[in-house]
Amino acid sequence: MSMHTSLKQQAIDILRMNDRGGYTVPTARLYPYQWEWDSVFAALGFATFDRNRAWEEIETLFSGQWEDGMVPHIIFHKTDPDYFPGPEMWKSNTVPPSSGHSQPPVAASAMLTMMKTGGPEDRKRAEKLFEKLVAWHRWFHKYRDPDETGVVGIIHPWESGRDNCPDWDIGMEQITVPDDLGDLPRRDITHVDPSERPTAEQYNRYLAIVKFGHECKWDHLEIARNGPFFMVDPCVQFALMRGDRDLAELADEFGLPGIRDEAESWLKRAKEGCGSFWSEDVGGFVAKDLRSGTLSTAFTNASAMALYADAGDAAQQARLVREVTAILDCCTYGFPSWDPRDSQFESRRYWRGPIWSVVNYMIGTGLAEKGHGALAERLRGDTRRAVETSGFYEYFDPLTGEGLGGKLFTWTAAIHLAWAM
Ligand code: 9WN
């Protein structure tokens, strides 16, 4: 793209270019389908210049909702050989075909933001989707927290959206790779540098979980109880808590007190549940293996989302803000997906170090709301500078700002427009 075009115009052009008609792909070739949280953030970007197209993105996403309420993490609108694992591996038996688990539930928050910044037409579109949104939140509480502990689990690292974070090594180690899995025809490493992607061993385990899922016909209670992987993800937990809070506000707006009360009771239980994945050693909320009870060992960008959900008491929040500050002080660009002071930090490998615009947006929003304006501004500035330094990449090296992974990336462009500009 020409250097003479402003970054704002480049971001708009990227959203238009990745538009496949009613939905956007995260980037051409590497991710040729509709992804759940990518689409929701894309909508926030579209909302800055095309409200109709913004709502269309979320409407198309909900067109792939399962009967039980789940919104799948990938919707395969048109089969494309550029991505593995495609619909033939998931065997979802749905129309359109989709993957078999979800991703961070960020739609309620985006819909509330779009309604607050919009007019009567935005309100109408939000109201029309509201029933589907409620069904999705109910699904999360019922199938991802079957024992009503206030804490939801994820059944696959991909459900967190933070695929190969060291957090998941704990649960992944316990997975037995089936003998009949064969050689996986990976496509991602034909599009980007393998050193910036998950390893072969990780992919075998990812696919072992998919196999378990389709063999039990995506029976989500069975998967939560007996599946190969079940862990707490601070990102999904905090996105859901924030989403429940925003869902309650939407319900109030639409004159539905019963649903508002339901969402508030989920939130109350969740606030109590958060104590179970607080780590005093780390000074933050961390991932937790629900099978063994083991807590993860380092502060991540998901830990830094606690304020976005208003999780924790005053002492915990003060402590975690100290960690956020200390970590930002060791980076040129925040917020890293793994603590750079820890030996497992890898500045270029995907969710084991690099920074991601969408997570920065949620962390920054939480920091600003809780009175940490200077930290929030620092993060917003870093998100913008990373793009100024390298362009609209999928993710960035926190030490150098080098752009990594896919190029001309939808959510990086969307967050630039909606927040970082
Ligand atoms: C698996 C699309 C998605 C993001 C995830 C990111 C990556 C997929 C992959 O790309 O995951 O879902 O194949 O690596 O980790 O957060 O939604 O951009």
mmCIF file with all atom_site columns, C-alpha atoms in Angstrom, residues 65-252:
data_model
loop_
_atom_site.group_PDB
_atom_site.id
_atom_site.type_symbol
_atom_site.label_atom_id
_atom_site.label_alt_id
_atom_site.label_comp_id
_atom_site.label_asym_id
_atom_site.label_entity_id
_atom_site.label_seq_id
_atom_site.pdbx_PDB_ins_code
_atom_site.Cartn_x
_atom_site.Cartn_y
_atom_site.Cartn_z
_atom_site.occupancy
_atom_site.B_iso_or_equiv
_atom_site.pdbx_formal_charge
_atom_site.auth_seq_id
_atom_site.auth_comp_id
_atom_site.auth_asym_id
_atom_site.auth_atom_id
_atom_site.pdbx_PDB_model_num
ATOM 1   C CA . GLN A 1 65  ? -25.157 -19.775 15.740 1.00 0.00 ? 65  GLN A CA 1
ATOM 2   C CA . TRP A 1 66  ? -25.870 -23.353 16.794 1.00 0.00 ? 66  TRP A CA 1
ATOM 3   C CA . GLU A 1 67  ? -29.313 -24.449 18.001 1.00 0.00 ? 67  GLU A CA 1
ATOM 4   C CA . ASP A 1 68  ? -27.993 -24.742 21.557 1.00 0.00 ? 68  ASP A CA 1
ATOM 5   C CA . GLY A 1 69  ? -26.867 -21.075 21.473 1.00 0.00 ? 69  GLY A CA 1
ATOM 6   C CA . MET A 1 70  ? -23.138 -21.484 20.785 1.00 0.00 ? 70  MET A CA 1
ATOM 7   C CA . VAL A 1 71  ? -21.526 -19.059 18.362 1.00 0.00 ? 71  VAL A CA 1
ATOM 8   C CA . PRO A 1 72  ? -18.694 -21.075 16.802 1.00 0.00 ? 72  PRO A CA 1
ATOM 9   C CA . HIS A 1 73  ? -15.185 -19.718 16.559 1.00 0.00 ? 73  HIS A CA 1
ATOM 10  C CA . ILE A 1 74  ? -14.961 -20.267 12.781 1.00 0.00 ? 74  ILE A CA 1
ATOM 11  C CA . ILE A 1 75  ? -17.783 -20.229 10.237 1.00 0.00 ? 75  ILE A CA 1
ATOM 12  C CA . PHE A 1 76  ? -16.868 -21.908 6.952  1.00 0.00 ? 76  PHE A CA 1
ATOM 13  C CA . HIS A 1 77  ? -19.061 -19.941 4.559  1.00 0.00 ? 77  HIS A CA 1
ATOM 14  C CA . LYS A 1 78  ? -17.150 -21.196 1.492  1.00 0.00 ? 78  LYS A CA 1
ATOM 15  C CA . THR A 1 79  ? -14.681 -24.065 1.586  1.00 0.00 ? 79  THR A CA 1
ATOM 16  C CA . ASP A 1 80  ? -11.116 -22.879 1.014  1.00 0.00 ? 80  ASP A CA 1
ATOM 17  C CA . PRO A 1 81  ? -8.086  -25.199 0.762  1.00 0.00 ? 81  PRO A CA 1
ATOM 18  C CA . ASP A 1 82  ? -5.806  -22.492 2.212  1.00 0.00 ? 82  ASP A CA 1
ATOM 19  C CA . TYR A 1 83  ? -6.757  -23.280 5.832  1.00 0.00 ? 83  TYR A CA 1
ATOM 20  C CA . PHE A 1 84  ? -6.308  -26.381 7.955  1.00 0.00 ? 84  PHE A CA 1
ATOM 21  C CA . PRO A 1 85  ? -8.268  -27.737 9.821  1.00 0.00 ? 85  PRO A CA 1
ATOM 22  C CA . GLY A 1 86  ? -11.251 -27.073 7.540  1.00 0.00 ? 86  GLY A CA 1
ATOM 23  C CA . PRO A 1 87  ? -14.874 -28.237 7.833  1.00 0.00 ? 87  PRO A CA 1
ATOM 24  C CA . GLU A 1 88  ? -14.038 -31.873 7.023  1.00 0.00 ? 88  GLU A CA 1
ATOM 25  C CA . MET A 1 89  ? -12.022 -32.118 10.241 1.00 0.00 ? 89  MET A CA 1
ATOM 26  C CA . TRP A 1 90  ? -14.632 -30.523 12.513 1.00 0.00 ? 90  TRP A CA 1
ATOM 27  C CA . LYS A 1 91  ? -17.678 -32.430 11.162 1.00 0.00 ? 91  LYS A CA 1
ATOM 28  C CA . SER A 1 92  ? -20.061 -29.971 12.812 1.00 0.00 ? 92  SER A CA 1
ATOM 29  C CA . ASN A 1 93  ? -23.124 -31.119 10.885 1.00 0.00 ? 93  ASN A CA 1
ATOM 30  C CA . THR A 1 94  ? -24.469 -27.551 10.806 1.00 0.00 ? 94  THR A CA 1
ATOM 31  C CA . VAL A 1 95  ? -25.455 -25.160 8.036  1.00 0.00 ? 95  VAL A CA 1
ATOM 32  C CA . PRO A 1 96  ? -23.193 -23.292 7.409  1.00 0.00 ? 96  PRO A CA 1
ATOM 33  C CA . PRO A 1 97  ? -20.450 -25.695 8.530  1.00 0.00 ? 97  PRO A CA 1
ATOM 34  C CA . SER A 1 98  ? -18.415 -24.438 11.454 1.00 0.00 ? 98  SER A CA 1
ATOM 35  C CA . SER A 1 99  ? -15.838 -25.323 14.072 1.00 0.00 ? 99  SER A CA 1
ATOM 36  C CA . GLY A 1 100 ? -17.042 -27.051 17.248 1.00 0.00 ? 100 GLY A CA 1
ATOM 37  C CA . HIS A 1 101 ? -16.213 -24.588 20.031 1.00 0.00 ? 101 HIS A CA 1
ATOM 38  C CA . SER A 1 102 ? -16.480 -20.866 20.663 1.00 0.00 ? 102 SER A CA 1
ATOM 39  C CA . GLN A 1 103 ? -14.079 -17.944 21.273 1.00 0.00 ? 103 GLN A CA 1
ATOM 40  C CA . PRO A 1 104 ? -14.040 -14.963 23.689 1.00 0.00 ? 104 PRO A CA 1
ATOM 41  C CA . PRO A 1 105 ? -17.631 -13.627 23.846 1.00 0.00 ? 105 PRO A CA 1
ATOM 42  C CA . VAL A 1 106 ? -17.010 -9.979  23.018 1.00 0.00 ? 106 VAL A CA 1
ATOM 43  C CA . ALA A 1 107 ? -20.199 -9.208  21.039 1.00 0.00 ? 107 ALA A CA 1
ATOM 44  C CA . ALA A 1 108 ? -22.354 -7.830  23.890 1.00 0.00 ? 108 ALA A CA 1
ATOM 45  C CA . SER A 1 109 ? -19.717 -5.196  24.674 1.00 0.00 ? 109 SER A CA 1
ATOM 46  C CA . ALA A 1 110 ? -19.264 -4.200  21.036 1.00 0.00 ? 110 ALA A CA 1
ATOM 47  C CA . MET A 1 111 ? -23.028 -4.016  20.507 1.00 0.00 ? 111 MET A CA 1
ATOM 48  C CA . LEU A 1 112 ? -23.437 -1.770  23.543 1.00 0.00 ? 112 LEU A CA 1
ATOM 49  C CA . THR A 1 113 ? -20.606 0.482   22.323 1.00 0.00 ? 113 THR A CA 1
ATOM 50  C CA . MET A 1 114 ? -22.150 0.664   18.852 1.00 0.00 ? 114 MET A CA 1
ATOM 51  C CA . MET A 1 115 ? -25.544 1.479   20.304 1.00 0.00 ? 115 MET A CA 1
ATOM 52  C CA . LYS A 1 116 ? -24.181 4.190   22.576 1.00 0.00 ? 116 LYS A CA 1
ATOM 53  C CA . THR A 1 117 ? -22.242 5.856   19.767 1.00 0.00 ? 117 THR A CA 1
ATOM 54  C CA . GLY A 1 118 ? -25.064 5.480   17.231 1.00 0.00 ? 118 GLY A CA 1
ATOM 55  C CA . GLY A 1 119 ? -28.665 6.476   16.599 1.00 0.00 ? 119 GLY A CA 1
ATOM 56  C CA . PRO A 1 120 ? -32.122 4.851   16.434 1.00 0.00 ? 120 PRO A CA 1
ATOM 57  C CA . GLU A 1 121 ? -31.117 2.506   13.597 1.00 0.00 ? 121 GLU A CA 1
ATOM 58  C CA . ASP A 1 122 ? -28.238 1.119   15.728 1.00 0.00 ? 122 ASP A CA 1
ATOM 59  C CA . ARG A 1 123 ? -30.634 0.554   18.588 1.00 0.00 ? 123 ARG A CA 1
ATOM 60  C CA . LYS A 1 124 ? -33.022 -1.291  16.284 1.00 0.00 ? 124 LYS A CA 1
ATOM 61  C CA . ARG A 1 125 ? -30.302 -3.584  14.943 1.00 0.00 ? 125 ARG A CA 1
ATOM 62  C CA . ALA A 1 126 ? -29.040 -4.323  18.489 1.00 0.00 ? 126 ALA A CA 1
ATOM 63  C CA . GLU A 1 127 ? -32.532 -5.100  19.730 1.00 0.00 ? 127 GLU A CA 1
ATOM 64  C CA . LYS A 1 128 ? -33.135 -7.502  16.853 1.00 0.00 ? 128 LYS A CA 1
ATOM 65  C CA . LEU A 1 129 ? -30.017 -9.516  17.717 1.00 0.00 ? 129 LEU A CA 1
ATOM 66  C CA . PHE A 1 130 ? -30.565 -9.425  21.449 1.00 0.00 ? 130 PHE A CA 1
ATOM 67  C CA . GLU A 1 131 ? -32.329 -12.780 21.848 1.00 0.00 ? 131 GLU A CA 1
ATOM 68  C CA . LYS A 1 132 ? -29.506 -14.556 20.046 1.00 0.00 ? 132 LYS A CA 1
ATOM 69  C CA . LEU A 1 133 ? -26.959 -12.756 22.198 1.00 0.00 ? 133 LEU A CA 1
ATOM 70  C CA . VAL A 1 134 ? -28.706 -13.880 25.386 1.00 0.00 ? 134 VAL A CA 1
ATOM 71  C CA . ALA A 1 135 ? -28.811 -17.476 24.110 1.00 0.00 ? 135 ALA A CA 1
ATOM 72  C CA . TRP A 1 136 ? -25.066 -17.380 23.521 1.00 0.00 ? 136 TRP A CA 1
ATOM 73  C CA . HIS A 1 137 ? -24.310 -16.141 27.056 1.00 0.00 ? 137 HIS A CA 1
ATOM 74  C CA . ARG A 1 138 ? -26.624 -18.782 28.507 1.00 0.00 ? 138 ARG A CA 1
ATOM 75  C CA . TRP A 1 139 ? -24.724 -21.398 26.512 1.00 0.00 ? 139 TRP A CA 1
ATOM 76  C CA . PHE A 1 140 ? -21.415 -20.246 28.006 1.00 0.00 ? 140 PHE A CA 1
ATOM 77  C CA . HIS A 1 141 ? -22.731 -20.475 31.557 1.00 0.00 ? 141 HIS A CA 1
ATOM 78  C CA . LYS A 1 142 ? -24.458 -23.818 31.064 1.00 0.00 ? 142 LYS A CA 1
ATOM 79  C CA . TYR A 1 143 ? -21.831 -25.722 29.099 1.00 0.00 ? 143 TYR A CA 1
ATOM 80  C CA . ARG A 1 144 ? -18.589 -24.102 30.191 1.00 0.00 ? 144 ARG A CA 1
ATOM 81  C CA . ASP A 1 145 ? -19.454 -23.932 33.892 1.00 0.00 ? 145 ASP A CA 1
ATOM 82  C CA . PRO A 1 146 ? -21.721 -26.967 34.393 1.00 0.00 ? 146 PRO A CA 1
ATOM 83  C CA . ASP A 1 147 ? -21.109 -26.987 38.158 1.00 0.00 ? 147 ASP A CA 1
ATOM 84  C CA . GLU A 1 148 ? -22.004 -23.297 38.559 1.00 0.00 ? 148 GLU A CA 1
ATOM 85  C CA . THR A 1 149 ? -18.675 -22.323 40.096 1.00 0.00 ? 149 THR A CA 1
ATOM 86  C CA . GLY A 1 150 ? -18.700 -18.828 38.591 1.00 0.00 ? 150 GLY A CA 1
ATOM 87  C CA . VAL A 1 151 ? -15.680 -19.672 36.442 1.00 0.00 ? 151 VAL A CA 1
ATOM 88  C CA . VAL A 1 152 ? -15.921 -20.876 32.839 1.00 0.00 ? 152 VAL A CA 1
ATOM 89  C CA . GLY A 1 153 ? -13.509 -23.367 31.316 1.00 0.00 ? 153 GLY A CA 1
ATOM 90  C CA . ILE A 1 154 ? -12.274 -23.602 27.741 1.00 0.00 ? 154 ILE A CA 1
ATOM 91  C CA . ILE A 1 155 ? -12.134 -26.966 25.983 1.00 0.00 ? 155 ILE A CA 1
ATOM 92  C CA . HIS A 1 156 ? -9.423  -26.077 23.455 1.00 0.00 ? 156 HIS A CA 1
ATOM 93  C CA . PRO A 1 157 ? -6.579  -23.513 23.434 1.00 0.00 ? 157 PRO A CA 1
ATOM 94  C CA . TRP A 1 158 ? -8.211  -22.117 20.265 1.00 0.00 ? 158 TRP A CA 1
ATOM 95  C CA . GLU A 1 159 ? -11.295 -21.249 22.328 1.00 0.00 ? 159 GLU A CA 1
ATOM 96  C CA . SER A 1 160 ? -9.172  -18.720 24.236 1.00 0.00 ? 160 SER A CA 1
ATOM 97  C CA . GLY A 1 161 ? -8.034  -17.043 21.023 1.00 0.00 ? 161 GLY A CA 1
ATOM 98  C CA . ARG A 1 162 ? -4.516  -17.127 22.603 1.00 0.00 ? 162 ARG A CA 1
ATOM 99  C CA . ASP A 1 163 ? -3.627  -20.395 20.968 1.00 0.00 ? 163 ASP A CA 1
ATOM 100 C CA . ASN A 1 164 ? -0.076  -21.319 21.962 1.00 0.00 ? 164 ASN A CA 1
ATOM 101 C CA . CYS A 1 165 ? 0.364   -19.240 25.118 1.00 0.00 ? 165 CYS A CA 1
ATOM 102 C CA . PRO A 1 166 ? 2.521   -21.137 27.669 1.00 0.00 ? 166 PRO A CA 1
ATOM 103 C CA . ASP A 1 167 ? -0.624  -21.075 29.852 1.00 0.00 ? 167 ASP A CA 1
ATOM 104 C CA . TRP A 1 168 ? -1.959  -24.011 27.825 1.00 0.00 ? 168 TRP A CA 1
ATOM 105 C CA . ASP A 1 169 ? 1.192   -26.122 28.103 1.00 0.00 ? 169 ASP A CA 1
ATOM 106 C CA . ILE A 1 170 ? -0.137  -27.395 31.448 1.00 0.00 ? 170 ILE A CA 1
ATOM 107 C CA . GLY A 1 171 ? -3.316  -28.852 29.933 1.00 0.00 ? 171 GLY A CA 1
ATOM 108 C CA . MET A 1 172 ? -1.718  -29.795 26.620 1.00 0.00 ? 172 MET A CA 1
ATOM 109 C CA . GLU A 1 173 ? 0.876   -32.019 28.309 1.00 0.00 ? 173 GLU A CA 1
ATOM 110 C CA . GLN A 1 174 ? -1.880  -34.327 29.503 1.00 0.00 ? 174 GLN A CA 1
ATOM 111 C CA . ILE A 1 175 ? -3.269  -34.952 26.012 1.00 0.00 ? 175 ILE A CA 1
ATOM 112 C CA . THR A 1 176 ? -2.508  -38.288 24.401 1.00 0.00 ? 176 THR A CA 1
ATOM 113 C CA . VAL A 1 177 ? -2.120  -37.969 20.650 1.00 0.00 ? 177 VAL A CA 1
ATOM 114 C CA . PRO A 1 178 ? -4.133  -40.740 18.938 1.00 0.00 ? 178 PRO A CA 1
ATOM 115 C CA . ASP A 1 179 ? -2.074  -43.155 16.779 1.00 0.00 ? 179 ASP A CA 1
ATOM 116 C CA . ASP A 1 180 ? -4.335  -42.700 13.778 1.00 0.00 ? 180 ASP A CA 1
ATOM 117 C CA . LEU A 1 181 ? -3.972  -38.910 13.533 1.00 0.00 ? 181 LEU A CA 1
ATOM 118 C CA . GLY A 1 182 ? -1.442  -39.187 10.685 1.00 0.00 ? 182 GLY A CA 1
ATOM 119 C CA . ASP A 1 183 ? 0.657   -36.367 9.225  1.00 0.00 ? 183 ASP A CA 1
ATOM 120 C CA . LEU A 1 184 ? -1.212  -33.106 9.463  1.00 0.00 ? 184 LEU A CA 1
ATOM 121 C CA . PRO A 1 185 ? -1.426  -31.134 6.211  1.00 0.00 ? 185 PRO A CA 1
ATOM 122 C CA . ARG A 1 186 ? -0.733  -27.798 7.902  1.00 0.00 ? 186 ARG A CA 1
ATOM 123 C CA . ARG A 1 187 ? -1.253  -24.745 5.729  1.00 0.00 ? 187 ARG A CA 1
ATOM 124 C CA . ASP A 1 188 ? -0.364  -21.925 8.148  1.00 0.00 ? 188 ASP A CA 1
ATOM 125 C CA . ILE A 1 189 ? 3.393   -22.518 7.835  1.00 0.00 ? 189 ILE A CA 1
ATOM 126 C CA . THR A 1 190 ? 3.182   -22.221 4.062  1.00 0.00 ? 190 THR A CA 1
ATOM 127 C CA . HIS A 1 191 ? 1.860   -18.651 4.517  1.00 0.00 ? 191 HIS A CA 1
ATOM 128 C CA . VAL A 1 192 ? 4.034   -17.325 7.372  1.00 0.00 ? 192 VAL A CA 1
ATOM 129 C CA . ASP A 1 193 ? 7.407   -18.074 8.973  1.00 0.00 ? 193 ASP A CA 1
ATOM 130 C CA . PRO A 1 194 ? 7.125   -21.304 11.062 1.00 0.00 ? 194 PRO A CA 1
ATOM 131 C CA . SER A 1 195 ? 9.170   -19.674 13.862 1.00 0.00 ? 195 SER A CA 1
ATOM 132 C CA . GLU A 1 196 ? 6.212   -17.300 14.411 1.00 0.00 ? 196 GLU A CA 1
ATOM 133 C CA . ARG A 1 197 ? 3.662   -20.136 14.650 1.00 0.00 ? 197 ARG A CA 1
ATOM 134 C CA . PRO A 1 198 ? 2.795   -23.047 16.999 1.00 0.00 ? 198 PRO A CA 1
ATOM 135 C CA . THR A 1 199 ? 4.940   -26.188 16.804 1.00 0.00 ? 199 THR A CA 1
ATOM 136 C CA . ALA A 1 200 ? 4.065   -29.548 15.156 1.00 0.00 ? 200 ALA A CA 1
ATOM 137 C CA . GLU A 1 201 ? 3.653   -31.165 18.574 1.00 0.00 ? 201 GLU A CA 1
ATOM 138 C CA . GLN A 1 202 ? 1.126   -28.501 19.563 1.00 0.00 ? 202 GLN A CA 1
ATOM 139 C CA . TYR A 1 203 ? -0.837  -29.004 16.348 1.00 0.00 ? 203 TYR A CA 1
ATOM 140 C CA . ASN A 1 204 ? -1.091  -32.763 16.985 1.00 0.00 ? 204 ASN A CA 1
ATOM 141 C CA . ARG A 1 205 ? -2.659  -32.031 20.350 1.00 0.00 ? 205 ARG A CA 1
ATOM 142 C CA . TYR A 1 206 ? -4.974  -29.368 18.928 1.00 0.00 ? 206 TYR A CA 1
ATOM 143 C CA . LEU A 1 207 ? -6.288  -31.960 16.493 1.00 0.00 ? 207 LEU A CA 1
ATOM 144 C CA . ALA A 1 208 ? -6.563  -34.637 19.199 1.00 0.00 ? 208 ALA A CA 1
ATOM 145 C CA . ILE A 1 209 ? -9.113  -32.399 20.950 1.00 0.00 ? 209 ILE A CA 1
ATOM 146 C CA . VAL A 1 210 ? -11.008 -31.815 17.699 1.00 0.00 ? 210 VAL A CA 1
ATOM 147 C CA . LYS A 1 211 ? -11.179 -35.604 17.204 1.00 0.00 ? 211 LYS A CA 1
ATOM 148 C CA . PHE A 1 212 ? -12.602 -36.141 20.691 1.00 0.00 ? 212 PHE A CA 1
ATOM 149 C CA . GLY A 1 213 ? -15.178 -33.426 19.985 1.00 0.00 ? 213 GLY A CA 1
ATOM 150 C CA . HIS A 1 214 ? -16.560 -34.757 16.728 1.00 0.00 ? 214 HIS A CA 1
ATOM 151 C CA . GLU A 1 215 ? -16.471 -38.351 17.976 1.00 0.00 ? 215 GLU A CA 1
ATOM 152 C CA . CYS A 1 216 ? -18.900 -37.390 20.761 1.00 0.00 ? 216 CYS A CA 1
ATOM 153 C CA . LYS A 1 217 ? -20.874 -35.283 18.266 1.00 0.00 ? 217 LYS A CA 1
ATOM 154 C CA . TRP A 1 218 ? -19.889 -32.087 20.034 1.00 0.00 ? 218 TRP A CA 1
ATOM 155 C CA . ASP A 1 219 ? -21.735 -33.035 23.205 1.00 0.00 ? 219 ASP A CA 1
ATOM 156 C CA . HIS A 1 220 ? -20.453 -30.087 25.228 1.00 0.00 ? 220 HIS A CA 1
ATOM 157 C CA . LEU A 1 221 ? -21.383 -31.435 28.650 1.00 0.00 ? 221 LEU A CA 1
ATOM 158 C CA . GLU A 1 222 ? -19.457 -34.609 27.857 1.00 0.00 ? 222 GLU A CA 1
ATOM 159 C CA . ILE A 1 223 ? -16.494 -32.547 26.649 1.00 0.00 ? 223 ILE A CA 1
ATOM 160 C CA . ALA A 1 224 ? -16.497 -30.362 29.789 1.00 0.00 ? 224 ALA A CA 1
ATOM 161 C CA . ARG A 1 225 ? -16.644 -33.443 32.016 1.00 0.00 ? 225 ARG A CA 1
ATOM 162 C CA . ASN A 1 226 ? -14.391 -35.892 30.170 1.00 0.00 ? 226 ASN A CA 1
ATOM 163 C CA . GLY A 1 227 ? -12.694 -34.093 27.299 1.00 0.00 ? 227 GLY A CA 1
ATOM 164 C CA . PRO A 1 228 ? -8.901  -34.024 26.969 1.00 0.00 ? 228 PRO A CA 1
ATOM 165 C CA . PHE A 1 229 ? -8.585  -30.342 27.957 1.00 0.00 ? 229 PHE A CA 1
ATOM 166 C CA . PHE A 1 230 ? -10.477 -28.026 30.341 1.00 0.00 ? 230 PHE A CA 1
ATOM 167 C CA . MET A 1 231 ? -8.806  -24.885 31.635 1.00 0.00 ? 231 MET A CA 1
ATOM 168 C CA . VAL A 1 232 ? -9.753  -21.447 32.946 1.00 0.00 ? 232 VAL A CA 1
ATOM 169 C CA . ASP A 1 233 ? -8.732  -18.643 30.631 1.00 0.00 ? 233 ASP A CA 1
ATOM 170 C CA . PRO A 1 234 ? -8.649  -15.148 32.185 1.00 0.00 ? 234 PRO A CA 1
ATOM 171 C CA . CYS A 1 235 ? -9.355  -13.682 28.728 1.00 0.00 ? 235 CYS A CA 1
ATOM 172 C CA . VAL A 1 236 ? -12.581 -15.655 28.164 1.00 0.00 ? 236 VAL A CA 1
ATOM 173 C CA . GLN A 1 237 ? -13.633 -15.277 31.800 1.00 0.00 ? 237 GLN A CA 1
ATOM 174 C CA . PHE A 1 238 ? -13.076 -11.498 31.771 1.00 0.00 ? 238 PHE A CA 1
ATOM 175 C CA . ALA A 1 239 ? -14.630 -11.010 28.323 1.00 0.00 ? 239 ALA A CA 1
ATOM 176 C CA . LEU A 1 240 ? -17.689 -12.920 29.545 1.00 0.00 ? 240 LEU A CA 1
ATOM 177 C CA . MET A 1 241 ? -17.908 -10.941 32.802 1.00 0.00 ? 241 MET A CA 1
ATOM 178 C CA . ARG A 1 242 ? -17.664 -7.664  30.922 1.00 0.00 ? 242 ARG A CA 1
ATOM 179 C CA . GLY A 1 243 ? -20.127 -9.049  28.382 1.00 0.00 ? 243 GLY A CA 1
ATOM 180 C CA . ASP A 1 244 ? -22.598 -10.031 31.115 1.00 0.00 ? 244 ASP A CA 1
ATOM 181 C CA . ARG A 1 245 ? -22.377 -6.557  32.570 1.00 0.00 ? 245 ARG A CA 1
ATOM 182 C CA . ASP A 1 246 ? -22.999 -5.011  29.129 1.00 0.00 ? 246 ASP A CA 1
ATOM 183 C CA . LEU A 1 247 ? -25.771 -7.530  28.432 1.00 0.00 ? 247 LEU A CA 1
ATOM 184 C CA . ALA A 1 248 ? -27.482 -6.397  31.658 1.00 0.00 ? 248 ALA A CA 1
ATOM 185 C CA . GLU A 1 249 ? -27.279 -2.793  30.476 1.00 0.00 ? 249 GLU A CA 1
ATOM 186 C CA . LEU A 1 250 ? -28.715 -3.712  27.081 1.00 0.00 ? 250 LEU A CA 1
ATOM 187 C CA . ALA A 1 251 ? -31.533 -5.658  28.777 1.00 0.00 ? 251 ALA A CA 1
ATOM 188 C CA . ASP A 1 252 ? -32.321 -2.587  30.855 1.00 0.00 ? 252 ASP A CA 1
#
